[in-house]
């Protein structure tokens, strides 16, 4: 993994951890712009409490997640903040790897087309250089990790997507 990506991941996790520890975390978790009644962490905690009491969390209007989620969070409820941060990190690394693979394919096709003289002369300035292709995956990961909505939904522990 590239050093810039590692630095980006450290910055993103630090921002999320700082927001988790601030007084803003409670405010963020109540905002309807970030969480809905269906995706709020509060609902997951209520569903877990009902499950611990032997009551089906699906018997009322409290819990709307899949059974897999409730049993997964039953084990991870104490580590919820780390779980949500880790999910964002895994998503960013997956995006980085997917874009890197896509860029390799585009570069191969571009190289073949250049060797076969398939590009018109006026389009040669649009061809991506290897340096440009190196930074595209990093930009995609950066736009994901430093997107304010992504940060806020992580801090609010929204279970949506």
PDB file of C-alpha atoms in Angstrom:
ATOM      1  CA  UNK A   1       0.000   0.000   0.000  1.00  0.00           C
ATOM      2  CA  UNK A   2       1.259   3.443  -0.825  1.00  0.00           C
ATOM      3  CA  UNK A   3       2.562   5.795   1.840  1.00  0.00           C
ATOM      4  CA  UNK A   4       0.167   8.624   0.827  1.00  0.00           C
ATOM      5  CA  UNK A   5      -2.779   6.267   1.257  1.00  0.00           C
ATOM      6  CA  UNK A   6      -1.536   5.248   4.692  1.00  0.00           C
ATOM      7  CA  UNK A   7      -1.206   8.899   5.689  1.00  0.00           C
ATOM      8  CA  UNK A   8      -4.707   9.582   4.368  1.00  0.00           C
ATOM      9  CA  UNK A   9      -6.111   6.662   6.377  1.00  0.00           C
ATOM     10  CA  UNK A  10      -4.401   7.917   9.537  1.00  0.00           C
ATOM     11  CA  UNK A  11      -5.821  11.422   9.026  1.00  0.00           C
ATOM     12  CA  UNK A  12      -9.325  10.076   8.355  1.00  0.00           C
ATOM     13  CA  UNK A  13      -9.313   7.814  11.420  1.00  0.00           C
ATOM     14  CA  UNK A  14      -7.937  10.652  13.556  1.00  0.00           C
ATOM     15  CA  UNK A  15     -10.711  13.011  12.431  1.00  0.00           C
ATOM     16  CA  UNK A  16     -13.357  10.403  13.181  1.00  0.00           C
ATOM     17  CA  UNK A  17     -11.842   9.510  16.564  1.00  0.00           C
ATOM     18  CA  UNK A  18     -11.631  13.186  17.530  1.00  0.00           C
ATOM     19  CA  UNK A  19     -15.277  13.690  16.628  1.00  0.00           C
ATOM     20  CA  UNK A  20     -16.282  10.553  18.549  1.00  0.00           C
ATOM     21  CA  UNK A  21     -14.609  11.954  21.657  1.00  0.00           C
ATOM     22  CA  UNK A  22     -16.041  15.461  21.262  1.00  0.00           C
ATOM     23  CA  UNK A  23     -19.352  16.765  22.520  1.00  0.00           C
ATOM     24  CA  UNK A  24     -20.522  16.947  18.901  1.00  0.00           C
ATOM     25  CA  UNK A  25     -21.005  13.177  18.638  1.00  0.00           C
ATOM     26  CA  UNK A  26     -24.345  13.252  20.461  1.00  0.00           C
ATOM     27  CA  UNK A  27     -25.545  16.202  18.401  1.00  0.00           C
ATOM     28  CA  UNK A  28     -24.509  14.542  15.141  1.00  0.00           C
ATOM     29  CA  UNK A  29     -26.257  11.281  16.034  1.00  0.00           C
ATOM     30  CA  UNK A  30     -29.557  13.161  16.466  1.00  0.00           C
ATOM     31  CA  UNK A  31     -29.472  15.065  13.174  1.00  0.00           C
ATOM     32  CA  UNK A  32     -32.032  13.922  10.610  1.00  0.00           C
ATOM     33  CA  UNK A  33     -29.663  14.897   7.808  1.00  0.00           C
ATOM     34  CA  UNK A  34     -27.348  12.088   8.880  1.00  0.00           C
ATOM     35  CA  UNK A  35     -29.534   9.374  10.411  1.00  0.00           C
ATOM     36  CA  UNK A  36     -33.166   8.422  10.099  1.00  0.00           C
ATOM     37  CA  UNK A  37     -35.343   6.564  12.583  1.00  0.00           C
ATOM     38  CA  UNK A  38     -34.614   3.410  10.597  1.00  0.00           C
ATOM     39  CA  UNK A  39     -30.828   3.763  10.574  1.00  0.00           C
ATOM     40  CA  UNK A  40     -30.141   5.323  13.984  1.00  0.00           C
ATOM     41  CA  UNK A  41     -27.718   3.580  16.319  1.00  0.00           C
ATOM     42  CA  UNK A  42     -30.193   4.163  19.119  1.00  0.00           C
ATOM     43  CA  UNK A  43     -32.561   1.712  17.397  1.00  0.00           C
ATOM     44  CA  UNK A  44     -29.855  -0.944  17.233  1.00  0.00           C
ATOM     45  CA  UNK A  45     -29.164  -0.541  20.954  1.00  0.00           C
ATOM     46  CA  UNK A  46     -32.897  -0.816  21.697  1.00  0.00           C
ATOM     47  CA  UNK A  47     -33.125  -3.923  19.525  1.00  0.00           C
ATOM     48  CA  UNK A  48     -30.179  -5.471  21.365  1.00  0.00           C
ATOM     49  CA  UNK A  49     -31.812  -4.701  24.723  1.00  0.00           C
ATOM     50  CA  UNK A  50     -35.043  -6.349  23.592  1.00  0.00           C
ATOM     51  CA  UNK A  51     -33.114  -9.370  22.353  1.00  0.00           C
ATOM     52  CA  UNK A  52     -31.318  -9.665  25.710  1.00  0.00           C
ATOM     53  CA  UNK A  53     -34.701  -9.590  27.480  1.00  0.00           C
ATOM     54  CA  UNK A  54     -35.939 -12.457  25.337  1.00  0.00           C
ATOM     55  CA  UNK A  55     -38.368 -10.291  23.355  1.00  0.00           C
ATOM     56  CA  UNK A  56     -38.253 -10.326  19.587  1.00  0.00           C
ATOM     57  CA  UNK A  57     -36.961  -6.948  18.406  1.00  0.00           C
ATOM     58  CA  UNK A  58     -39.219  -7.292  15.377  1.00  0.00           C
ATOM     59  CA  UNK A  59     -42.440  -7.487  17.406  1.00  0.00           C
ATOM     60  CA  UNK A  60     -42.787  -3.704  17.521  1.00  0.00           C
ATOM     61  CA  UNK A  61     -41.725  -0.675  15.545  1.00  0.00           C
ATOM     62  CA  UNK A  62     -38.353  -0.245  17.218  1.00  0.00           C
ATOM     63  CA  UNK A  63     -35.951  -2.308  15.137  1.00  0.00           C
ATOM     64  CA  UNK A  64     -35.859  -2.482  11.338  1.00  0.00           C
ATOM     65  CA  UNK A  65     -32.466  -4.020  10.551  1.00  0.00           C
ATOM     66  CA  UNK A  66     -31.800  -7.514   9.254  1.00  0.00           C
ATOM     67  CA  UNK A  67     -31.263 -10.366  11.725  1.00  0.00           C
ATOM     68  CA  UNK A  68     -27.641 -10.642  10.615  1.00  0.00           C
ATOM     69  CA  UNK A  69     -26.993  -7.048  11.718  1.00  0.00           C
ATOM     70  CA  UNK A  70     -28.469  -7.510  15.178  1.00  0.00           C
ATOM     71  CA  UNK A  71     -26.442 -10.647  15.847  1.00  0.00           C
ATOM     72  CA  UNK A  72     -23.298  -9.061  14.424  1.00  0.00           C
ATOM     73  CA  UNK A  73     -23.659  -5.984  16.610  1.00  0.00           C
ATOM     74  CA  UNK A  74     -24.509  -8.148  19.603  1.00  0.00           C
ATOM     75  CA  UNK A  75     -20.824  -9.075  19.640  1.00  0.00           C
ATOM     76  CA  UNK A  76     -19.517  -5.693  18.495  1.00  0.00           C
ATOM     77  CA  UNK A  77     -21.646  -3.279  20.540  1.00  0.00           C
ATOM     78  CA  UNK A  78     -18.718  -2.414  22.800  1.00  0.00           C
ATOM     79  CA  UNK A  79     -16.517  -1.767  19.770  1.00  0.00           C
ATOM     80  CA  UNK A  80     -19.054   0.094  17.628  1.00  0.00           C
ATOM     81  CA  UNK A  81     -16.899   3.155  17.030  1.00  0.00           C
ATOM     82  CA  UNK A  82     -13.939   1.073  15.896  1.00  0.00           C
ATOM     83  CA  UNK A  83     -16.241  -1.070  13.745  1.00  0.00           C
ATOM     84  CA  UNK A  84     -17.650   1.946  11.906  1.00  0.00           C
ATOM     85  CA  UNK A  85     -14.192   3.476  11.415  1.00  0.00           C
ATOM     86  CA  UNK A  86     -12.864   0.137  10.170  1.00  0.00           C
ATOM     87  CA  UNK A  87     -15.768  -0.146   7.720  1.00  0.00           C
ATOM     88  CA  UNK A  88     -14.857   3.259   6.266  1.00  0.00           C
ATOM     89  CA  UNK A  89     -11.182   2.294   6.020  1.00  0.00           C
ATOM     90  CA  UNK A  90     -12.001  -1.008   4.295  1.00  0.00           C
ATOM     91  CA  UNK A  91     -14.309   0.787   1.856  1.00  0.00           C
ATOM     92  CA  UNK A  92     -11.637   3.371   1.035  1.00  0.00           C
ATOM     93  CA  UNK A  93      -8.985   0.694   0.463  1.00  0.00           C
ATOM     94  CA  UNK A  94     -11.401  -1.279  -1.737  1.00  0.00           C
ATOM     95  CA  UNK A  95     -12.123   1.857  -3.788  1.00  0.00           C
ATOM     96  CA  UNK A  96      -8.391   2.559  -4.051  1.00  0.00           C
ATOM     97  CA  UNK A  97      -7.652  -0.968  -5.255  1.00  0.00           C
ATOM     98  CA  UNK A  98     -10.559  -0.985  -7.725  1.00  0.00           C
ATOM     99  CA  UNK A  99      -9.504   2.315  -9.285  1.00  0.00           C
ATOM    100  CA  UNK A 100      -5.870   1.173  -9.401  1.00  0.00           C
ATOM    101  CA  UNK A 101      -6.900  -1.975 -11.268  1.00  0.00           C
ATOM    102  CA  UNK A 102      -9.112   0.026 -13.622  1.00  0.00           C
ATOM    103  CA  UNK A 103      -6.254   2.446 -14.322  1.00  0.00           C
ATOM    104  CA  UNK A 104      -3.957  -0.460 -15.198  1.00  0.00           C
ATOM    105  CA  UNK A 105      -6.488  -1.705 -17.735  1.00  0.00           C
ATOM    106  CA  UNK A 106      -6.978   1.772 -19.196  1.00  0.00           C
ATOM    107  CA  UNK A 107      -3.218   2.289 -19.418  1.00  0.00           C
ATOM    108  CA  UNK A 108      -2.775  -1.033 -21.256  1.00  0.00           C
ATOM    109  CA  UNK A 109      -5.537  -0.166 -23.739  1.00  0.00           C
ATOM    110  CA  UNK A 110      -4.143   3.332 -24.139  1.00  0.00           C
ATOM    111  CA  UNK A 111      -0.630   1.995 -24.753  1.00  0.00           C
ATOM    112  CA  UNK A 112      -1.928  -0.480 -27.339  1.00  0.00           C
ATOM    113  CA  UNK A 113      -3.902   2.239 -29.110  1.00  0.00           C
ATOM    114  CA  UNK A 114      -0.860   4.540 -29.150  1.00  0.00           C
ATOM    115  CA  UNK A 115       1.352   1.812 -30.608  1.00  0.00           C
ATOM    116  CA  UNK A 116      -1.270   1.013 -33.242  1.00  0.00           C
ATOM    117  CA  UNK A 117      -1.668   4.717 -34.102  1.00  0.00           C
ATOM    118  CA  UNK A 118      -5.406   4.649 -33.367  1.00  0.00           C
ATOM    119  CA  UNK A 119      -5.563   8.073 -31.695  1.00  0.00           C
ATOM    120  CA  UNK A 120      -6.073  11.205 -33.796  1.00  0.00           C
ATOM    121  CA  UNK A 121      -3.356  13.822 -33.366  1.00  0.00           C
ATOM    122  CA  UNK A 122      -5.671  16.350 -31.717  1.00  0.00           C
ATOM    123  CA  UNK A 123      -6.549  13.829 -28.959  1.00  0.00           C
ATOM    124  CA  UNK A 124      -2.998  13.082 -27.865  1.00  0.00           C
ATOM    125  CA  UNK A 125      -3.106  15.781 -25.179  1.00  0.00           C
ATOM    126  CA  UNK A 126      -6.023  13.971 -23.510  1.00  0.00           C
ATOM    127  CA  UNK A 127      -4.042  10.786 -22.910  1.00  0.00           C
ATOM    128  CA  UNK A 128      -3.341  10.170 -19.247  1.00  0.00           C
ATOM    129  CA  UNK A 129       0.229  10.004 -18.085  1.00  0.00           C
ATOM    130  CA  UNK A 130       1.397   7.390 -15.564  1.00  0.00           C
ATOM    131  CA  UNK A 131       1.857  10.182 -13.000  1.00  0.00           C
ATOM    132  CA  UNK A 132      -1.783  11.248 -13.400  1.00  0.00           C
ATOM    133  CA  UNK A 133      -2.929   7.657 -13.128  1.00  0.00           C
ATOM    134  CA  UNK A 134      -0.926   7.232  -9.931  1.00  0.00           C
ATOM    135  CA  UNK A 135      -2.857   9.979  -8.151  1.00  0.00           C
ATOM    136  CA  UNK A 136      -6.382   9.130  -9.351  1.00  0.00           C
ATOM    137  CA  UNK A 137      -6.922   6.221  -6.882  1.00  0.00           C
ATOM    138  CA  UNK A 138      -5.592   8.370  -4.057  1.00  0.00           C
ATOM    139  CA  UNK A 139      -7.995  11.166  -4.983  1.00  0.00           C
ATOM    140  CA  UNK A 140     -10.930   8.746  -5.008  1.00  0.00           C
ATOM    141  CA  UNK A 141     -10.000   7.449  -1.545  1.00  0.00           C
ATOM    142  CA  UNK A 142      -9.489  11.009  -0.313  1.00  0.00           C
ATOM    143  CA  UNK A 143     -12.862  12.168  -1.626  1.00  0.00           C
ATOM    144  CA  UNK A 144     -14.519   9.235   0.113  1.00  0.00           C
ATOM    145  CA  UNK A 145     -12.710   9.468   3.446  1.00  0.00           C
ATOM    146  CA  UNK A 146     -12.820  13.249   3.786  1.00  0.00           C
ATOM    147  CA  UNK A 147     -16.366  13.669   2.519  1.00  0.00           C
ATOM    148  CA  UNK A 148     -18.252  15.462   5.325  1.00  0.00           C
ATOM    149  CA  UNK A 149     -21.326  13.269   4.898  1.00  0.00           C
ATOM    150  CA  UNK A 150     -19.228  10.103   5.165  1.00  0.00           C
ATOM    151  CA  UNK A 151     -17.517  11.423   8.284  1.00  0.00           C
ATOM    152  CA  UNK A 152     -20.798  12.473   9.901  1.00  0.00           C
ATOM    153  CA  UNK A 153     -22.567   9.196   9.135  1.00  0.00           C
ATOM    154  CA  UNK A 154     -19.621   7.307  10.640  1.00  0.00           C
ATOM    155  CA  UNK A 155     -19.654   9.455  13.788  1.00  0.00           C
ATOM    156  CA  UNK A 156     -23.443   9.117  14.058  1.00  0.00           C
ATOM    157  CA  UNK A 157     -23.056   5.330  13.652  1.00  0.00           C
ATOM    158  CA  UNK A 158     -25.666   5.254  10.928  1.00  0.00           C
ATOM    159  CA  UNK A 159     -26.409   1.702   9.816  1.00  0.00           C
ATOM    160  CA  UNK A 160     -27.442   2.850   6.352  1.00  0.00           C
ATOM    161  CA  UNK A 161     -25.264   1.355   3.626  1.00  0.00           C
TER     162      UNK A 161
END
